[in-house]
């Protein structure tokens, strides 16, 4: 059975694992200020971070959860995934390898 490169059907693993992975990565980028604040607090507080960083942790969770629960954000990530999958099915080359620059000294 040949796969249609532009096919929109998603397998279980794509819906439940791969797209949420993209969502996590993009949400962390978009919540970078909260991620930095929480990271700095943890580094500065050492073993007491559980107690001292509650405010930063809550802000980070709130930011990430807002993205995770946004249907438009899910669709955006789903379309990005489908575009990458379509390109892979056409070329057979994963996105990460395609984006790496070729050595110029050849």
Backbone as JSON Lines, residues from 0, in Angstrom:
{"i":0,"aa":"X","n":[0.84,-1.17,0.0],"ca":[0.0,0.0,0.0],"c":[0.89,1.25,0.0]}
{"i":1,"aa":"X","n":[0.81,2.02,-1.06],"ca":[1.6,3.24,-1.16],"c":[0.94,4.35,-0.35]}
{"i":2,"aa":"X","n":[1.77,5.11,0.33],"ca":[1.24,6.2,1.14],"c":[1.18,7.47,0.31]}
{"i":3,"aa":"X","n":[0.06,8.14,0.37],"ca":[-0.1,9.42,-0.31],"c":[0.71,10.47,0.46]}
{"i":4,"aa":"X","n":[1.71,11.09,-0.18],"ca":[2.53,12.06,0.54],"c":[1.72,13.18,1.18]}
{"i":5,"aa":"X","n":[0.63,13.57,0.52],"ca":[-0.17,14.69,1.02],"c":[-1.34,14.2,1.87]}
{"i":6,"aa":"X","n":[-1.37,12.92,2.21],"ca":[-2.47,12.37,3.0],"c":[-2.6,13.05,4.35]}
{"i":7,"aa":"X","n":[-3.84,13.25,4.78],"ca":[-4.11,13.96,6.03],"c":[-4.4,13.02,7.2]}
{"i":8,"aa":"X","n":[-4.52,11.72,6.94],"ca":[-4.86,10.77,8.01],"c":[-3.7,10.67,9.01]}
{"i":9,"aa":"X","n":[-4.06,10.7,10.3],"ca":[-3.05,10.59,11.34],"c":[-3.19,9.28,12.08]}
{"i":10,"aa":"X","n":[-2.06,8.61,12.29],"ca":[-2.05,7.4,13.1],"c":[-2.11,7.78,14.57]}
{"i":11,"aa":"X","n":[-2.44,6.81,15.41],"ca":[-2.54,7.02,16.85],"c":[-1.26,7.64,17.42]}
{"i":12,"aa":"X","n":[-0.11,7.1,17.03],"ca":[1.17,7.59,17.57],"c":[1.42,9.04,17.13]}
{"i":13,"aa":"X","n":[0.96,9.39,15.96],"ca":[1.15,10.77,15.5],"c":[0.29,11.74,16.31]}
{"i":14,"aa":"X","n":[-0.97,11.37,16.54],"ca":[-1.89,12.23,17.3],"c":[-1.47,12.36,18.76]}
{"i":15,"aa":"X","n":[-1.07,11.24,19.36],"ca":[-0.84,11.21,20.8],"c":[0.6,11.4,21.24]}
{"i":16,"aa":"X","n":[1.55,11.28,20.31],"ca":[2.97,11.39,20.69],"c":[3.7,12.46,19.88]}
{"i":17,"aa":"X","n":[3.67,12.34,18.58],"ca":[4.5,13.22,17.75],"c":[4.02,14.67,17.71]}
{"i":18,"aa":"X","n":[2.71,14.87,17.54],"ca":[2.19,16.24,17.51],"c":[2.33,16.89,18.89]}
{"i":19,"aa":"X","n":[1.96,16.19,19.99],"ca":[2.19,16.8,21.31],"c":[3.66,17.15,21.57]}
{"i":20,"aa":"X","n":[4.58,16.37,21.0],"ca":[6.01,16.69,21.15],"c":[6.33,18.04,20.5]}
{"i":21,"aa":"X","n":[5.79,18.25,19.3],"ca":[5.98,19.54,18.62],"c":[5.35,20.65,19.45]}
{"i":22,"aa":"X","n":[4.16,20.37,20.0],"ca":[3.47,21.37,20.84],"c":[4.33,21.75,22.04]}
{"i":23,"aa":"X","n":[4.92,20.75,22.71],"ca":[5.77,21.04,23.87],"c":[6.96,21.92,23.49]}
{"i":24,"aa":"X","n":[7.61,21.56,22.37],"ca":[8.78,22.31,21.95],"c":[8.42,23.76,21.62]}
{"i":25,"aa":"X","n":[7.34,23.95,20.86],"ca":[6.93,25.3,20.48],"c":[6.43,26.1,21.68]}
{"i":26,"aa":"X","n":[5.71,25.44,22.58],"ca":[5.21,26.13,23.78],"c":[6.37,26.58,24.65]}
{"i":27,"aa":"X","n":[7.4,25.75,24.78],"ca":[8.58,26.14,25.57],"c":[9.27,27.35,24.95]}
{"i":28,"aa":"X","n":[9.3,27.41,23.61],"ca":[9.89,28.57,22.94],"c":[9.06,29.82,23.22]}
{"i":29,"aa":"X","n":[7.74,29.68,23.13],"ca":[6.85,30.83,23.31],"c":[6.75,31.26,24.77]}
{"i":30,"aa":"X","n":[7.04,30.35,25.68],"ca":[7.04,30.67,27.12],"c":[8.47,30.83,27.62]}
{"i":31,"aa":"X","n":[9.37,31.23,26.75],"ca":[10.8,31.25,27.11],"c":[11.1,32.14,28.31]}
{"i":32,"aa":"X","n":[10.36,33.23,28.45],"ca":[10.6,34.12,29.59],"c":[10.32,33.38,30.91]}
{"i":33,"aa":"X","n":[9.19,32.65,30.96],"ca":[8.84,31.9,32.17],"c":[9.81,30.75,32.4]}
{"i":34,"aa":"X","n":[10.26,30.11,31.31],"ca":[11.24,29.02,31.42],"c":[12.54,29.57,32.02]}
{"i":35,"aa":"X","n":[12.98,30.72,31.53],"ca":[14.21,31.33,32.04],"c":[14.07,31.72,33.51]}
{"i":36,"aa":"X","n":[12.92,32.32,33.85],"ca":[12.7,32.71,35.25],"c":[12.74,31.49,36.17]}
{"i":37,"aa":"X","n":[12.07,30.42,35.77],"ca":[12.03,29.21,36.59],"c":[13.42,28.58,36.7]}
{"i":38,"aa":"X","n":[14.13,28.51,35.59],"ca":[15.47,27.93,35.58],"c":[16.41,28.73,36.48]}
{"i":39,"aa":"X","n":[16.35,30.05,36.37],"ca":[17.2,30.91,37.21],"c":[16.87,30.71,38.68]}
{"i":40,"aa":"X","n":[15.58,30.65,38.99],"ca":[15.16,30.47,40.38],"c":[15.69,29.14,40.92]}
{"i":41,"aa":"X","n":[15.56,28.09,40.12],"ca":[16.03,26.76,40.56],"c":[17.53,26.76,40.8]}
{"i":42,"aa":"X","n":[18.28,27.39,39.9],"ca":[19.73,27.44,40.06],"c":[20.12,28.23,41.31]}
{"i":43,"aa":"X","n":[19.4,29.33,41.55],"ca":[19.72,30.19,42.7],"c":[19.29,29.58,44.03]}
{"i":44,"aa":"X","n":[18.24,28.76,44.0],"ca":[17.66,28.25,45.25],"c":[18.22,26.91,45.7]}
{"i":45,"aa":"X","n":[18.84,26.18,44.79],"ca":[19.4,24.88,45.14],"c":[18.34,23.92,45.64]}
{"i":46,"aa":"X","n":[18.6,23.33,46.79],"ca":[17.71,22.29,47.31],"c":[16.35,22.83,47.77]}
{"i":47,"aa":"X","n":[16.27,24.13,48.02],"ca":[15.01,24.75,48.48],"c":[14.12,25.19,47.32]}
{"i":48,"aa":"X","n":[14.47,24.79,46.08],"ca":[13.72,25.28,44.92],"c":[12.24,24.89,44.97]}
{"i":49,"aa":"X","n":[11.91,23.75,45.57],"ca":[10.52,23.31,45.65],"c":[9.68,24.36,46.37]}
{"i":50,"aa":"X","n":[10.23,24.95,47.41],"ca":[9.51,25.94,48.2],"c":[9.64,27.34,47.59]}
{"i":51,"aa":"X","n":[10.86,27.69,47.2],"ca":[11.13,29.06,46.79],"c":[10.64,29.4,45.38]}
{"i":52,"aa":"X","n":[10.47,28.41,44.51],"ca":[10.16,28.7,43.1],"c":[8.7,28.41,42.74]}
{"i":53,"aa":"X","n":[7.82,28.38,43.71],"ca":[6.41,28.08,43.43],"c":[5.79,29.1,42.47]}
{"i":54,"aa":"X","n":[6.09,30.36,42.69],"ca":[5.51,31.41,41.85],"c":[5.97,31.24,40.38]}
{"i":55,"aa":"X","n":[7.26,31.03,40.19],"ca":[7.8,30.85,38.84],"c":[7.26,29.57,38.2]}
{"i":56,"aa":"X","n":[7.16,28.51,39.0],"ca":[6.64,27.25,38.5],"c":[5.17,27.4,38.07]}
{"i":57,"aa":"X","n":[4.39,28.11,38.87],"ca":[2.97,28.33,38.54],"c":[2.84,29.14,37.26]}
{"i":58,"aa":"X","n":[3.67,30.17,37.12],"ca":[3.62,31.0,35.91],"c":[3.98,30.18,34.67]}
{"i":59,"aa":"X","n":[5.0,29.34,34.8],"ca":[5.41,28.49,33.69],"c":[4.3,27.5,33.33]}
{"i":60,"aa":"X","n":[3.74,26.84,34.33],"ca":[2.65,25.88,34.09],"c":[1.46,26.55,33.41]}
{"i":61,"aa":"X","n":[1.12,27.74,33.9],"ca":[-0.01,28.48,33.35],"c":[0.21,28.81,31.87]}
{"i":62,"aa":"X","n":[1.41,29.26,31.55],"ca":[1.74,29.61,30.16],"c":[1.69,28.37,29.27]}
{"i":63,"aa":"X","n":[2.35,27.29,29.7],"ca":[2.37,26.07,28.89],"c":[0.98,25.47,28.72]}
{"i":64,"aa":"X","n":[0.2,25.44,29.81],"ca":[-1.14,24.86,29.76],"c":[-2.04,25.65,28.82]}
{"i":65,"aa":"X","n":[-1.87,26.96,28.79],"ca":[-2.67,27.79,27.88],"c":[-2.44,27.35,26.43]}
{"i":66,"aa":"X","n":[-1.19,27.05,26.08],"ca":[-0.9,26.58,24.72],"c":[-1.41,25.16,24.5]}
{"i":67,"aa":"X","n":[-1.2,24.28,25.48],"ca":[-1.63,22.89,25.33],"c":[-3.14,22.78,25.13]}
{"i":68,"aa":"X","n":[-3.9,23.69,25.73],"ca":[-5.36,23.63,25.65],"c":[-5.95,24.47,24.52]}
{"i":69,"aa":"X","n":[-5.1,25.07,23.72],"ca":[-5.56,25.93,22.62],"c":[-5.73,25.12,21.34]}
{"i":70,"aa":"X","n":[-6.98,24.94,20.86],"ca":[-7.21,24.14,19.65],"c":[-6.51,24.71,18.41]}
{"i":71,"aa":"X","n":[-6.41,26.03,18.32],"ca":[-5.74,26.65,17.18],"c":[-4.25,26.31,17.19]}
{"i":72,"aa":"X","n":[-3.65,26.28,18.38],"ca":[-2.23,25.93,18.5],"c":[-2.02,24.47,18.11]}
{"i":73,"aa":"X","n":[-2.95,23.58,18.52],"ca":[-2.87,22.17,18.12],"c":[-2.91,22.05,16.6]}
{"i":74,"aa":"X","n":[-3.84,22.77,15.98],"ca":[-3.97,22.71,14.52],"c":[-2.7,23.22,13.84]}
{"i":75,"aa":"X","n":[-2.13,24.29,14.38],"ca":[-0.88,24.84,13.83],"c":[0.23,23.79,13.87]}
{"i":76,"aa":"X","n":[0.36,23.11,15.01],"ca":[1.39,22.08,15.16],"c":[1.09,20.86,14.29]}
{"i":77,"aa":"X","n":[-0.18,20.53,14.17],"ca":[-0.59,19.4,13.33],"c":[-0.23,19.69,11.87]}
{"i":78,"aa":"X","n":[-0.51,20.9,11.41],"ca":[-0.2,21.25,10.02],"c":[1.32,21.25,9.79]}
{"i":79,"aa":"X","n":[2.07,21.71,10.77],"ca":[3.53,21.67,10.67],"c":[4.0,20.22,10.55]}
{"i":80,"aa":"X","n":[3.43,19.34,11.38],"ca":[3.8,17.93,11.34],"c":[3.44,17.32,9.99]}
{"i":81,"aa":"X","n":[2.23,17.59,9.5],"ca":[1.8,17.03,8.22],"c":[2.7,17.51,7.07]}
{"i":82,"aa":"X","n":[3.13,18.76,7.14],"ca":[4.03,19.3,6.12],"c":[5.37,18.57,6.15]}
{"i":83,"aa":"X","n":[5.9,18.36,7.36],"ca":[7.17,17.64,7.5],"c":[7.02,16.19,7.01]}
{"i":84,"aa":"X","n":[5.91,15.56,7.37],"ca":[5.69,14.17,6.97],"c":[5.55,14.06,5.46]}
{"i":85,"aa":"X","n":[4.84,15.0,4.86],"ca":[4.67,15.0,3.4],"c":[6.03,15.13,2.71]}
{"i":86,"aa":"X","n":[6.86,16.05,3.21],"ca":[8.19,16.25,2.63],"c":[9.03,14.99,2.79]}
{"i":87,"aa":"X","n":[8.94,14.33,3.95],"ca":[9.69,13.1,4.17],"c":[9.23,12.01,3.21]}
{"i":88,"aa":"X","n":[7.92,11.9,3.01],"ca":[7.4,10.87,2.1],"c":[7.82,11.11,0.66]}
{"i":89,"aa":"X","n":[8.01,12.37,0.3],"ca":[8.46,12.69,-1.07],"c":[9.94,12.42,-1.25]}
{"i":90,"aa":"X","n":[10.75,12.86,-0.24],"ca":[12.19,12.82,-0.4],"c":[12.87,11.64,0.29]}
{"i":91,"aa":"X","n":[12.24,11.13,1.36],"ca":[12.86,10.07,2.15],"c":[13.92,10.58,3.1]}
{"i":92,"aa":"X","n":[14.06,11.9,3.19],"ca":[15.06,12.5,4.07],"c":[14.35,13.19,5.23]}
{"i":93,"aa":"X","n":[14.68,12.83,6.48],"ca":[14.06,13.51,7.62],"c":[14.38,15.0,7.64]}
{"i":94,"aa":"X","n":[13.49,15.81,8.17],"ca":[13.64,17.26,8.2],"c":[14.96,17.69,8.81]}
{"i":95,"aa":"X","n":[15.34,17.08,9.94],"ca":[16.56,17.49,10.63],"c":[17.78,17.33,9.74]}
{"i":96,"aa":"X","n":[17.84,16.24,8.98],"ca":[19.0,16.03,8.11],"c":[18.96,16.96,6.91]}
{"i":97,"aa":"X","n":[17.74,17.27,6.42],"ca":[17.61,18.17,5.28],"c":[18.04,19.58,5.65]}
{"i":98,"aa":"X","n":[17.82,19.97,6.9],"ca":[18.13,21.33,7.32],"c":[19.61,21.52,7.64]}
{"i":99,"aa":"X","n":[20.35,20.43,7.82],"ca":[21.78,20.56,8.1],"c":[22.48,21.03,6.84]}
{"i":100,"aa":"X","n":[23.4,21.97,7.02],"ca":[24.11,22.5,5.87],"c":[25.15,21.52,5.39]}
{"i":101,"aa":"X","n":[25.3,21.46,4.09],"ca":[26.33,20.62,3.5],"c":[27.69,21.28,3.67]}
{"i":102,"aa":"X","n":[28.72,20.49,3.87],"ca":[30.05,21.08,3.98],"c":[30.43,21.83,2.69]}
{"i":103,"aa":"X","n":[31.02,22.98,2.83],"ca":[31.37,23.79,1.65],"c":[32.77,23.47,1.12]}
{"i":104,"aa":"X","n":[33.52,22.66,1.83],"ca":[34.9,22.38,1.42],"c":[35.03,21.18,0.49]}
{"i":105,"aa":"X","n":[33.93,20.69,-0.02],"ca":[33.98,19.5,-0.88],"c":[34.47,19.86,-2.25]}
